[in-house]
XYZ file of C-alpha atoms in Angstrom:
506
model
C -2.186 -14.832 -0.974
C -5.468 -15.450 -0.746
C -6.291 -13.792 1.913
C -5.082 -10.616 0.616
C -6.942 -11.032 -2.216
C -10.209 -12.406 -1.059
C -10.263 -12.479 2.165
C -9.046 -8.718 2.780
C -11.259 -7.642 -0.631
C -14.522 -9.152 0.357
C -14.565 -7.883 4.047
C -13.559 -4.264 3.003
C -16.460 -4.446 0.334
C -18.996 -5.917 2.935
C -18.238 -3.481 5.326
C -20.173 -0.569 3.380
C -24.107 0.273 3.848
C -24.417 -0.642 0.028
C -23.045 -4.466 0.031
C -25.394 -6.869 -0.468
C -25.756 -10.898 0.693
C -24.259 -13.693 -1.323
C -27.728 -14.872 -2.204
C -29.528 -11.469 -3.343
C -32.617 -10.842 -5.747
C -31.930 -9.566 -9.104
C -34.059 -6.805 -10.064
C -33.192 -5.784 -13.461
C -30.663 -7.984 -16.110
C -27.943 -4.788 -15.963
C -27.835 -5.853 -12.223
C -26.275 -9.209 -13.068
C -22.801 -8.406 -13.741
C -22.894 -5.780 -10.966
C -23.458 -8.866 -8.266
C -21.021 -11.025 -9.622
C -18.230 -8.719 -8.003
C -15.848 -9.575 -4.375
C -19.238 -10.417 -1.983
C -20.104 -13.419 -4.523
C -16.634 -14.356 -5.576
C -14.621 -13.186 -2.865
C -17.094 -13.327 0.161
C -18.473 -16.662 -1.123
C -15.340 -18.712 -1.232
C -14.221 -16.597 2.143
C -16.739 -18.262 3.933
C -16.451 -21.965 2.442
C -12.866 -21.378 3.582
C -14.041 -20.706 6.722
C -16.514 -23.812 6.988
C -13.833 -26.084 5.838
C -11.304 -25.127 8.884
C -14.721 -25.544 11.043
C -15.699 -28.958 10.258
C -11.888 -30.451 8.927
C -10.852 -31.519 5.534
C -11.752 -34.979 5.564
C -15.398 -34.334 6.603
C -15.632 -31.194 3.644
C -14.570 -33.546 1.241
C -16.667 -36.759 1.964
C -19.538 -34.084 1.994
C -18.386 -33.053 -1.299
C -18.301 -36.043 -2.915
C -21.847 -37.400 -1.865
C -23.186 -33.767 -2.705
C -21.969 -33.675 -6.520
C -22.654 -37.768 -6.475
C -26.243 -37.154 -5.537
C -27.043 -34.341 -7.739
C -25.438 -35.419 -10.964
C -26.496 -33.941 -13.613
C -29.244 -32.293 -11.448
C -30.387 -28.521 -10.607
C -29.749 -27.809 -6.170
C -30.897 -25.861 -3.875
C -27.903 -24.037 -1.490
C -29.450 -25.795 1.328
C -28.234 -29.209 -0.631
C -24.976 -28.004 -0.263
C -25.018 -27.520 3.751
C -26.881 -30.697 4.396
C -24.094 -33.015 2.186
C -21.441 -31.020 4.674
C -23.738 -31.444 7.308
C -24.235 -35.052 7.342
C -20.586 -35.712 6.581
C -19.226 -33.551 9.699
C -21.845 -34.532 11.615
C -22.029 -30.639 12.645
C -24.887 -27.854 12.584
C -23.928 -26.337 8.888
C -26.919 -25.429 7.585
C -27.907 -23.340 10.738
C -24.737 -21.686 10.719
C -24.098 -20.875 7.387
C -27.661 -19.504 6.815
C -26.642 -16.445 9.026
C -23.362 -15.857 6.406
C -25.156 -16.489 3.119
C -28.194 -14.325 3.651
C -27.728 -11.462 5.098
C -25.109 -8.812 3.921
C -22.482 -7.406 6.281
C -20.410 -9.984 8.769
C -19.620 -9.144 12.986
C -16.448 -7.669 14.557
C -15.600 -9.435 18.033
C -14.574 -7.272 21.073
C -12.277 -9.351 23.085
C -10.269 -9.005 26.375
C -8.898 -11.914 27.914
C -8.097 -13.146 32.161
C -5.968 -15.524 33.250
C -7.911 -18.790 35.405
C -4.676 -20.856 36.465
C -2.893 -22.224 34.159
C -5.245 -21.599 31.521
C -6.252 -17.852 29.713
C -10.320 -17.107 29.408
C -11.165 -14.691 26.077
C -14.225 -13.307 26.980
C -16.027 -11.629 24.004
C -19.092 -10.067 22.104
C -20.027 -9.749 18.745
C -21.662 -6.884 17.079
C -22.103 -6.152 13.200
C -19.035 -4.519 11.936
C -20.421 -1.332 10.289
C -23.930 -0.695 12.030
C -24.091 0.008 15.369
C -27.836 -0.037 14.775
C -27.700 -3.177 13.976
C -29.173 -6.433 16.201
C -27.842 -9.478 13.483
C -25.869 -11.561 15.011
C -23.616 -14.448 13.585
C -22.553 -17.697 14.337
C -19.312 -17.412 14.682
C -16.729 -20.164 14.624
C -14.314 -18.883 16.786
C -10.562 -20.052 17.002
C -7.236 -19.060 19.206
C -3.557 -19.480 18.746
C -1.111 -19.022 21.679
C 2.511 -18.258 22.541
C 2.657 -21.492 23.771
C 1.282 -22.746 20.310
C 1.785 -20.412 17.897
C 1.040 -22.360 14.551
C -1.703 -24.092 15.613
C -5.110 -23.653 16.623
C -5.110 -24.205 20.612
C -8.860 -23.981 21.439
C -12.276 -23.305 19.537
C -16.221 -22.602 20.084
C -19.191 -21.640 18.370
C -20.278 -18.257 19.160
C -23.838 -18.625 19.246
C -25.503 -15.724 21.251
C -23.993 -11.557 22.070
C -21.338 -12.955 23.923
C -19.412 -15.858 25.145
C -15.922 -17.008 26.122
C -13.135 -19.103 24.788
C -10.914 -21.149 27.722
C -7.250 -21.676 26.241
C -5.550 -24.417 28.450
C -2.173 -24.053 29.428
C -1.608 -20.275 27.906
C 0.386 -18.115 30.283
C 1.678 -15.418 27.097
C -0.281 -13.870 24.683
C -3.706 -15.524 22.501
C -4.661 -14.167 18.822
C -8.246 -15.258 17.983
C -8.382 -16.377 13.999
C -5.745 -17.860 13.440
C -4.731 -18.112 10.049
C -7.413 -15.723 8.989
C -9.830 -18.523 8.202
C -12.499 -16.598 10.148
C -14.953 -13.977 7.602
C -15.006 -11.475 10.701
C -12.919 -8.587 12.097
C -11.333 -8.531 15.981
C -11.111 -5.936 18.083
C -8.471 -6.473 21.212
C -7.792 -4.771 24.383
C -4.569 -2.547 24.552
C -2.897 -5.470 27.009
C -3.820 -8.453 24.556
C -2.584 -5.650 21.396
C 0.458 -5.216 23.671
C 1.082 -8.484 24.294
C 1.163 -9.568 20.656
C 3.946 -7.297 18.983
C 6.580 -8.657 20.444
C 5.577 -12.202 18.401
C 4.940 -9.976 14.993
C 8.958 -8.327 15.758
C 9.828 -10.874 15.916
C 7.815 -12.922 13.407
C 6.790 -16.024 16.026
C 3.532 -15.300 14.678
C 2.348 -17.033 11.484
C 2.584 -14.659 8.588
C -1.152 -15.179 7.761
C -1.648 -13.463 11.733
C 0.680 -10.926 11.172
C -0.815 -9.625 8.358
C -4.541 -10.184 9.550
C -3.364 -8.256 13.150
C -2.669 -5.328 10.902
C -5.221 -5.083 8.782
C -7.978 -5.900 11.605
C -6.777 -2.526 13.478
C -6.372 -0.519 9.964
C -10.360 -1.470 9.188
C -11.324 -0.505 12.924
C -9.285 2.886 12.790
C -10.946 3.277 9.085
C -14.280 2.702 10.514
C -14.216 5.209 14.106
C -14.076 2.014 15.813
C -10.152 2.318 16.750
C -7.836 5.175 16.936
C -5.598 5.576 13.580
C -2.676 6.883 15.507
C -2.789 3.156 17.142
C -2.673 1.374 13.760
C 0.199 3.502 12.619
C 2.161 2.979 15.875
C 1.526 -0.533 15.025
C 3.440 -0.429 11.729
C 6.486 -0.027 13.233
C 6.421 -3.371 14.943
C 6.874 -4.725 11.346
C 10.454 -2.716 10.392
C 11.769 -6.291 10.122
C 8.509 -7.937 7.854
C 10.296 -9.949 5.077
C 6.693 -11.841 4.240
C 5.206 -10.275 0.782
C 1.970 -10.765 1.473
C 1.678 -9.235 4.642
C 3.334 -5.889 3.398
C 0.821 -5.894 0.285
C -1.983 -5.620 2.834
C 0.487 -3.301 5.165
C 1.287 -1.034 1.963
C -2.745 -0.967 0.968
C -3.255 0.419 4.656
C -0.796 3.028 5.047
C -1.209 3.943 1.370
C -5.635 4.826 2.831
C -3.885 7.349 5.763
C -1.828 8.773 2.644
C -4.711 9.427 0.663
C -6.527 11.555 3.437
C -3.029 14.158 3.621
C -2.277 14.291 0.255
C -2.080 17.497 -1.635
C -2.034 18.824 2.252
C 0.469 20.002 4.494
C 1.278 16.821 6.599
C 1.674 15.191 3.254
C 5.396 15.351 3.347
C 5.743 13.658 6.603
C 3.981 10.802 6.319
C 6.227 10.571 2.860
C 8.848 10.198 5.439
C 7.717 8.238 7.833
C 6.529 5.599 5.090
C 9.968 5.895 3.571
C 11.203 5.203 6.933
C 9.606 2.131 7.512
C 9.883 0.470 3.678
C 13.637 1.743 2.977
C 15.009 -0.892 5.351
C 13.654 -3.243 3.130
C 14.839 -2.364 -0.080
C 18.677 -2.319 1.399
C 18.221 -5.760 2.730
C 16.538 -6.905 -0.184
C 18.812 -4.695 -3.223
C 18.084 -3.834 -6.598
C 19.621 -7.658 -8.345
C 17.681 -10.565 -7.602
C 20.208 -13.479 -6.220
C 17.136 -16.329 -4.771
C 15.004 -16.772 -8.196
C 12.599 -16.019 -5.496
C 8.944 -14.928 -7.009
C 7.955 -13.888 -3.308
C 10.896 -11.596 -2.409
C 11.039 -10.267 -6.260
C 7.562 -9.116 -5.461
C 8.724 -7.562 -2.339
C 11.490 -5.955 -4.066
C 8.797 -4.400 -6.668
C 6.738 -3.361 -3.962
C 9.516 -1.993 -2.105
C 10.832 0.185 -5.119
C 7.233 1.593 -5.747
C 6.485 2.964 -2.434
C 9.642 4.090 -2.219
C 9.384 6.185 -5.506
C 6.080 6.982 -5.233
C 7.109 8.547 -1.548
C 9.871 10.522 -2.827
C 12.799 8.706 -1.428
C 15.790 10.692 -3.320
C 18.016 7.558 -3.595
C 15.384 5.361 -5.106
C 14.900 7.847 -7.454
C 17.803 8.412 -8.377
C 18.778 4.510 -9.136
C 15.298 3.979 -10.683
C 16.467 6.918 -13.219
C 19.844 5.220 -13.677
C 18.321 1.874 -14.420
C 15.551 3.344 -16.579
C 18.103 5.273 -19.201
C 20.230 1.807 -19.229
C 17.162 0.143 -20.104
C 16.230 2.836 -23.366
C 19.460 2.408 -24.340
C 19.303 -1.036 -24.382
C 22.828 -1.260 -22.516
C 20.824 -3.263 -19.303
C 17.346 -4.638 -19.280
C 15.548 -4.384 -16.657
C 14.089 -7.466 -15.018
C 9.833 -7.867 -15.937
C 8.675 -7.197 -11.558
C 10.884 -3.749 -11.516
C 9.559 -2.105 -14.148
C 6.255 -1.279 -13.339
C 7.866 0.738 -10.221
C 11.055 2.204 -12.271
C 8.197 3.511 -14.745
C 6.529 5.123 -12.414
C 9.137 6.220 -10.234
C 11.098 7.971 -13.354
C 7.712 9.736 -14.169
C 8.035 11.405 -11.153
C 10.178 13.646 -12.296
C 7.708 15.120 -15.009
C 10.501 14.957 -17.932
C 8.533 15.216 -21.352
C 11.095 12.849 -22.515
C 10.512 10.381 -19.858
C 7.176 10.080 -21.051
C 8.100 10.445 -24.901
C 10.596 7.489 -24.109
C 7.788 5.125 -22.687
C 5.481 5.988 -25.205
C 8.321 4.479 -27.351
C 8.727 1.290 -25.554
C 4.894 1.122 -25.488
C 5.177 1.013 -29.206
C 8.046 -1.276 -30.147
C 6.572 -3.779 -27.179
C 5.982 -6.955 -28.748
C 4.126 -8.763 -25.736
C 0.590 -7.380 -24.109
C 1.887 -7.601 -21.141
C 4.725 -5.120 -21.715
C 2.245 -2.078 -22.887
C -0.027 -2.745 -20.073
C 2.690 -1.999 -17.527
C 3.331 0.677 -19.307
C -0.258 2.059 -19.916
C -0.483 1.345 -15.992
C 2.501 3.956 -15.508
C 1.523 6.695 -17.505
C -0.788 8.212 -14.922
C 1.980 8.398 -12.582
C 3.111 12.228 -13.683
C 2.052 14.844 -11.585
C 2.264 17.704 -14.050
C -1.133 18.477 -15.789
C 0.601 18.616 -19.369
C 1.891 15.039 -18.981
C -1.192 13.805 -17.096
C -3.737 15.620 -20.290
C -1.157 13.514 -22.609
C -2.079 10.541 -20.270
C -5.782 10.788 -20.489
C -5.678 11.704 -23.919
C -3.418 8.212 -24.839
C -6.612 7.020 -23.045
C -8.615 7.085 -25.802
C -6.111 6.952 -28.782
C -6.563 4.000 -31.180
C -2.994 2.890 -29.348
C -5.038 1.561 -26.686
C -8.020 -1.243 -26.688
C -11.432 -0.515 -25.535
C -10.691 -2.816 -22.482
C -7.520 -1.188 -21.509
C -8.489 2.325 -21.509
C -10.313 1.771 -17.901
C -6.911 0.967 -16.888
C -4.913 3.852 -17.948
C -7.671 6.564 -16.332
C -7.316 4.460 -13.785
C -4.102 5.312 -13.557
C -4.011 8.593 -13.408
C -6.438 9.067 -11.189
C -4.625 6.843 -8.586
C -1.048 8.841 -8.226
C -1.998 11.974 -7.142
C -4.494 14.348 -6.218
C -4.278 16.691 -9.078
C -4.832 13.617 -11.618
C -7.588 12.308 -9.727
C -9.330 15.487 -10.469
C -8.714 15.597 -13.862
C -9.298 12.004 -14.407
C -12.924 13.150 -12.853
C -12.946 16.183 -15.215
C -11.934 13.789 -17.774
C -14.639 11.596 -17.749
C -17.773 14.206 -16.817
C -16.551 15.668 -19.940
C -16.218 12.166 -22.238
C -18.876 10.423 -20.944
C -21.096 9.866 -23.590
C -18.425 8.497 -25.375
C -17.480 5.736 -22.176
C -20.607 5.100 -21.114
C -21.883 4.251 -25.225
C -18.489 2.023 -25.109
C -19.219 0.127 -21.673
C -22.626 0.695 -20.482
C -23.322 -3.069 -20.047
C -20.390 -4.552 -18.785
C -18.497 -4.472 -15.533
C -16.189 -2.083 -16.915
C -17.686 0.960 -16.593
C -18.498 -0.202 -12.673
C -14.285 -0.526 -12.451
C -14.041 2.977 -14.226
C -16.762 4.573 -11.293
C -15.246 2.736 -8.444
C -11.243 3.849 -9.576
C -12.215 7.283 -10.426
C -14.777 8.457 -7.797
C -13.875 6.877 -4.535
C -10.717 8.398 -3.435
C -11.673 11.986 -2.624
C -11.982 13.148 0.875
C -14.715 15.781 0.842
C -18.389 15.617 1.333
C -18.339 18.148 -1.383
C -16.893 15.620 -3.848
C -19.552 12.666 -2.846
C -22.510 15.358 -3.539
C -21.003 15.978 -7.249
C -20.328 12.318 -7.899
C -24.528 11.737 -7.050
C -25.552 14.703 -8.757
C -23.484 13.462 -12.021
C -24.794 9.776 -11.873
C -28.616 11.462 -10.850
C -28.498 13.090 -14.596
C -26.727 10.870 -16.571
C -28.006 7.188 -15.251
C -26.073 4.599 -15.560
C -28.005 1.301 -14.526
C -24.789 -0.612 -14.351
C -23.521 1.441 -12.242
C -25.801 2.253 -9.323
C -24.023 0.125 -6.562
C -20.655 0.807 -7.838
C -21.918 4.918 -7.868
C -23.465 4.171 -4.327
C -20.420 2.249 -2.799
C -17.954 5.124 -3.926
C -20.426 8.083 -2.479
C -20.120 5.993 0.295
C -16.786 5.992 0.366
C -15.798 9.469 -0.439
C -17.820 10.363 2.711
C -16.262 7.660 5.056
C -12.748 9.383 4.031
C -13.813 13.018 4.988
C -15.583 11.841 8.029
C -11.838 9.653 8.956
C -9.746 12.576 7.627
C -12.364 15.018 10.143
C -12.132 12.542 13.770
C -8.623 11.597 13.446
C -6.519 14.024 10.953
C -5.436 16.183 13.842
C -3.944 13.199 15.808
C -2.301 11.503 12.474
C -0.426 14.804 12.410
C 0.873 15.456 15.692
C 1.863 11.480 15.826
C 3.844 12.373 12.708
C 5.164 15.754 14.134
C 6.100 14.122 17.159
């Protein structure tokens, strides 16, 4: 899990123009809890991760020990850090992890791969991820798994300069580089090494940690220009049979990015279907009761149920309204991980008394945790008189300061007509929010949900112009980061929106 909620986090984050390094200057004091977000949390422990698998356990934790023995009750430098590891490993740490610490941004590797004898050669070169103007170069500890080793790591280098290669001995099948997604960079592989993998994710050969990294590599290339999107989505369907959680909360993420660009449009409806296509054979191998005590496959189920509701698929719908009456009536409960879906699925339907009836629950709910499902399923209406009531619940003195992000949030994040009235919402309100969070990281979270998921260049140029005349110091790179954005999803929707809909026609 952690690499879908690190690993996956910090890359997407440190892929845009306004990241920043782990070590970075802080200009003003406002700027302080803006830094401490996914690069220095989620980047920084990404990249320990990925020095550990480099230099071995035993080495990082000798290292570890001598480096907190030494400086006891003592103020270090980073560089202490890297020369404990360094000494105990015996390898070049410092040198390498200077190139990951200070400088924002991380290298995806092109890769194609010959076959010398027994053996398979991965030739490849690096170039930064999101700036083809870019000369920084990495290095890059570089790892392979193979058909003939699938769970292990078969062969490694250092890549040190552009380009290098990678001999795997004995390989005759197919090679994934990363494996385990210990690596802080993206891959980019030829169509006959892509090829050559799905039959191991079908058939799930390949370690779940791989599949889900395969996926999510291609998804961030399409995303970028760098990769077509109609490939990423044709590489979906290699995971009908996915039973893994964690892969299909990255998978879900993905697909739900395409969704965003057609929504509110005409090819909106099919990729409804072709999403319900791919997640409804999980739900009927999964079913509505749990039988394992699983927590993995409950979360599956959850997920299952949500895209599955929030996609329109009638007979989810239809049992999620079933199960949701029992539940008011108190005849059934409904189990804790299905009701965030079965809230927002039975919203759907835009009943007043659907919403009356949660409002309810919200108020007879005697744990925390209870009312902030709920307040997290408000926004999912789709009617502008339930999604006002939303907005307005918002702000009522039901809700705590720190929990009305979360509810705009909301809204703003099931459909298109909420997220422009969750925008409306807070141009209008803002004195109020921004008097009520303007030094914490909260108003950065309400910036970053709210602003970043339109799809027009239009949008980005309304989001600066509001921020240019009501500063909000804060603010500025989470203001910057969703411009940025905004733009990358009309220029994604513009190059490939034509081909996403004749794949889906087709």
């Amino acid at each position: 899990q952690f690499v879908t909620h690190d690993l996956i986090r910090a890359l997407e984050l440190d892929a845009m123009s306004n990241s920043h390094a782990i070590e970075v200057p802080v200009g003003h004091p406002d700027e302080i809890d803006e830094i401490f977000d996914a690069i220095s949390y989620s980047k920084g422990s990404s990249v320990i991760r990925m020095l550990h698998a480099y230099i071995g356990d035993e080495a990082f934790r000798t290292g570890m020990h001598n480096y907190l023995s030494k400086h006891a009750y003592k103020n270090t430098f980073t560089e202490d850090l890297w020369q404990a590891l360094g000494d105990a490993s015996g390898k070049p740490v410092g040198k390498i992890m200077q190139t990951w610490t200070e400088k924002m941004g991380f290298p995806v590797l092109e890769v194609d791969m010959s076959r010398q004898g027994s053996d398979s050669v991965v030739t490849m070169s690096q170039r930064h991820f999101g700036n083809t103007d870019s000369n920084s170069q990495w290095l890059v500890p570089v790892g392979a798994c193979s058909s003939e080793a699938p769970k292990s790591t078969a062969a490694t280098i250092i890549l040190e300069g552009k380009s290098g290669e990678l001999v795997v001995p004995n390989s005759s099948g197919w090679v994934k580089l990363n494996p385990g997604a210990v690596g802080f960079y993206r891959v980019k592989y030829s169509a006959s090494m892509l090829d050559a993998l799905l039959p191991a994710v079908r058939s799930q050969v390949l370690d779940a940690r791989d599949r889900l990294n395969l996926q999510d590599d291609l998804f961030a290339l399409a995303q970028s220009g760098q990769a077509g999107t109609v490939d990423a989505l044709r590489l979906t369907e290699a995971y009908v049979a996915e039973s893994n959680y964690t892969v299909w909360l990255s998978l879900s993420s993905n697909i739900s990015s395409v969704y965003t660009l057609l929504a509110g449009g005409e090819h909106a409806p099919a990729m409804s279907e072709f999403v319900n296509k791919l997640v409804a054979p999980i739900l009927e191998r999964l079913g509505w009761e749990s039988d394992d005590g699983n927590h993995l496959t409950a979360l599956l189920r959850s997920l299952a149920v949500g895209m599955l509701g929030k996609h329109g698929h009638a007979a989810t719908l239809e049992e999620a309204a079933k199960r949701f009456r029992s539940h008011v009536q108190a005849e059934s409960s409904l189990p804790a991980d299905l009701r965030s879906p079965v809230y927002q699925a039975v919203l759907r339907s835009n009943d007043p008394q659907v919403f009356d009836d949660l409002v309810a629950l919200f108020d007879k709910a005697d744990m925390h945790e209870e009312r902030v499902r709920i307040m997290r399923s408000l926004g999912a209406a789709s009617s502008k008189e339930l999604i006002e009531r939303a907005l307005q619940f918002a702000i009522s003195e039901k809700v705590r300061a720190q929990d009305t992000v979360f509810v705009i949030g909301s809204v703003s994040s099931h459909s298109t007509l909420g997220r422009d009235m969750a925008w409306t919402f807070l141009q209008d309100n803002w004195t109020m929010l921004y008097d009520r969070y303007q030094g914490g990281f909260l108003l950065s979270r309400l910036v970053s949900s709210l602003c970043s998921d339109f799809v027009t260049e239009e949008r980005a140029a309304e989001v600066e112009q509001f921020f240019a005349q009501n500063p909000a110091p804060a603010a500025n790179r989470a203001v910057k980061q969703a411009c940025e954005r905004v733009r990358r999803n009309a220029t994604w929707l513009q190059r490939d929106g034509e081909a996403i809909a004749a794949f889906l026609r087709a």
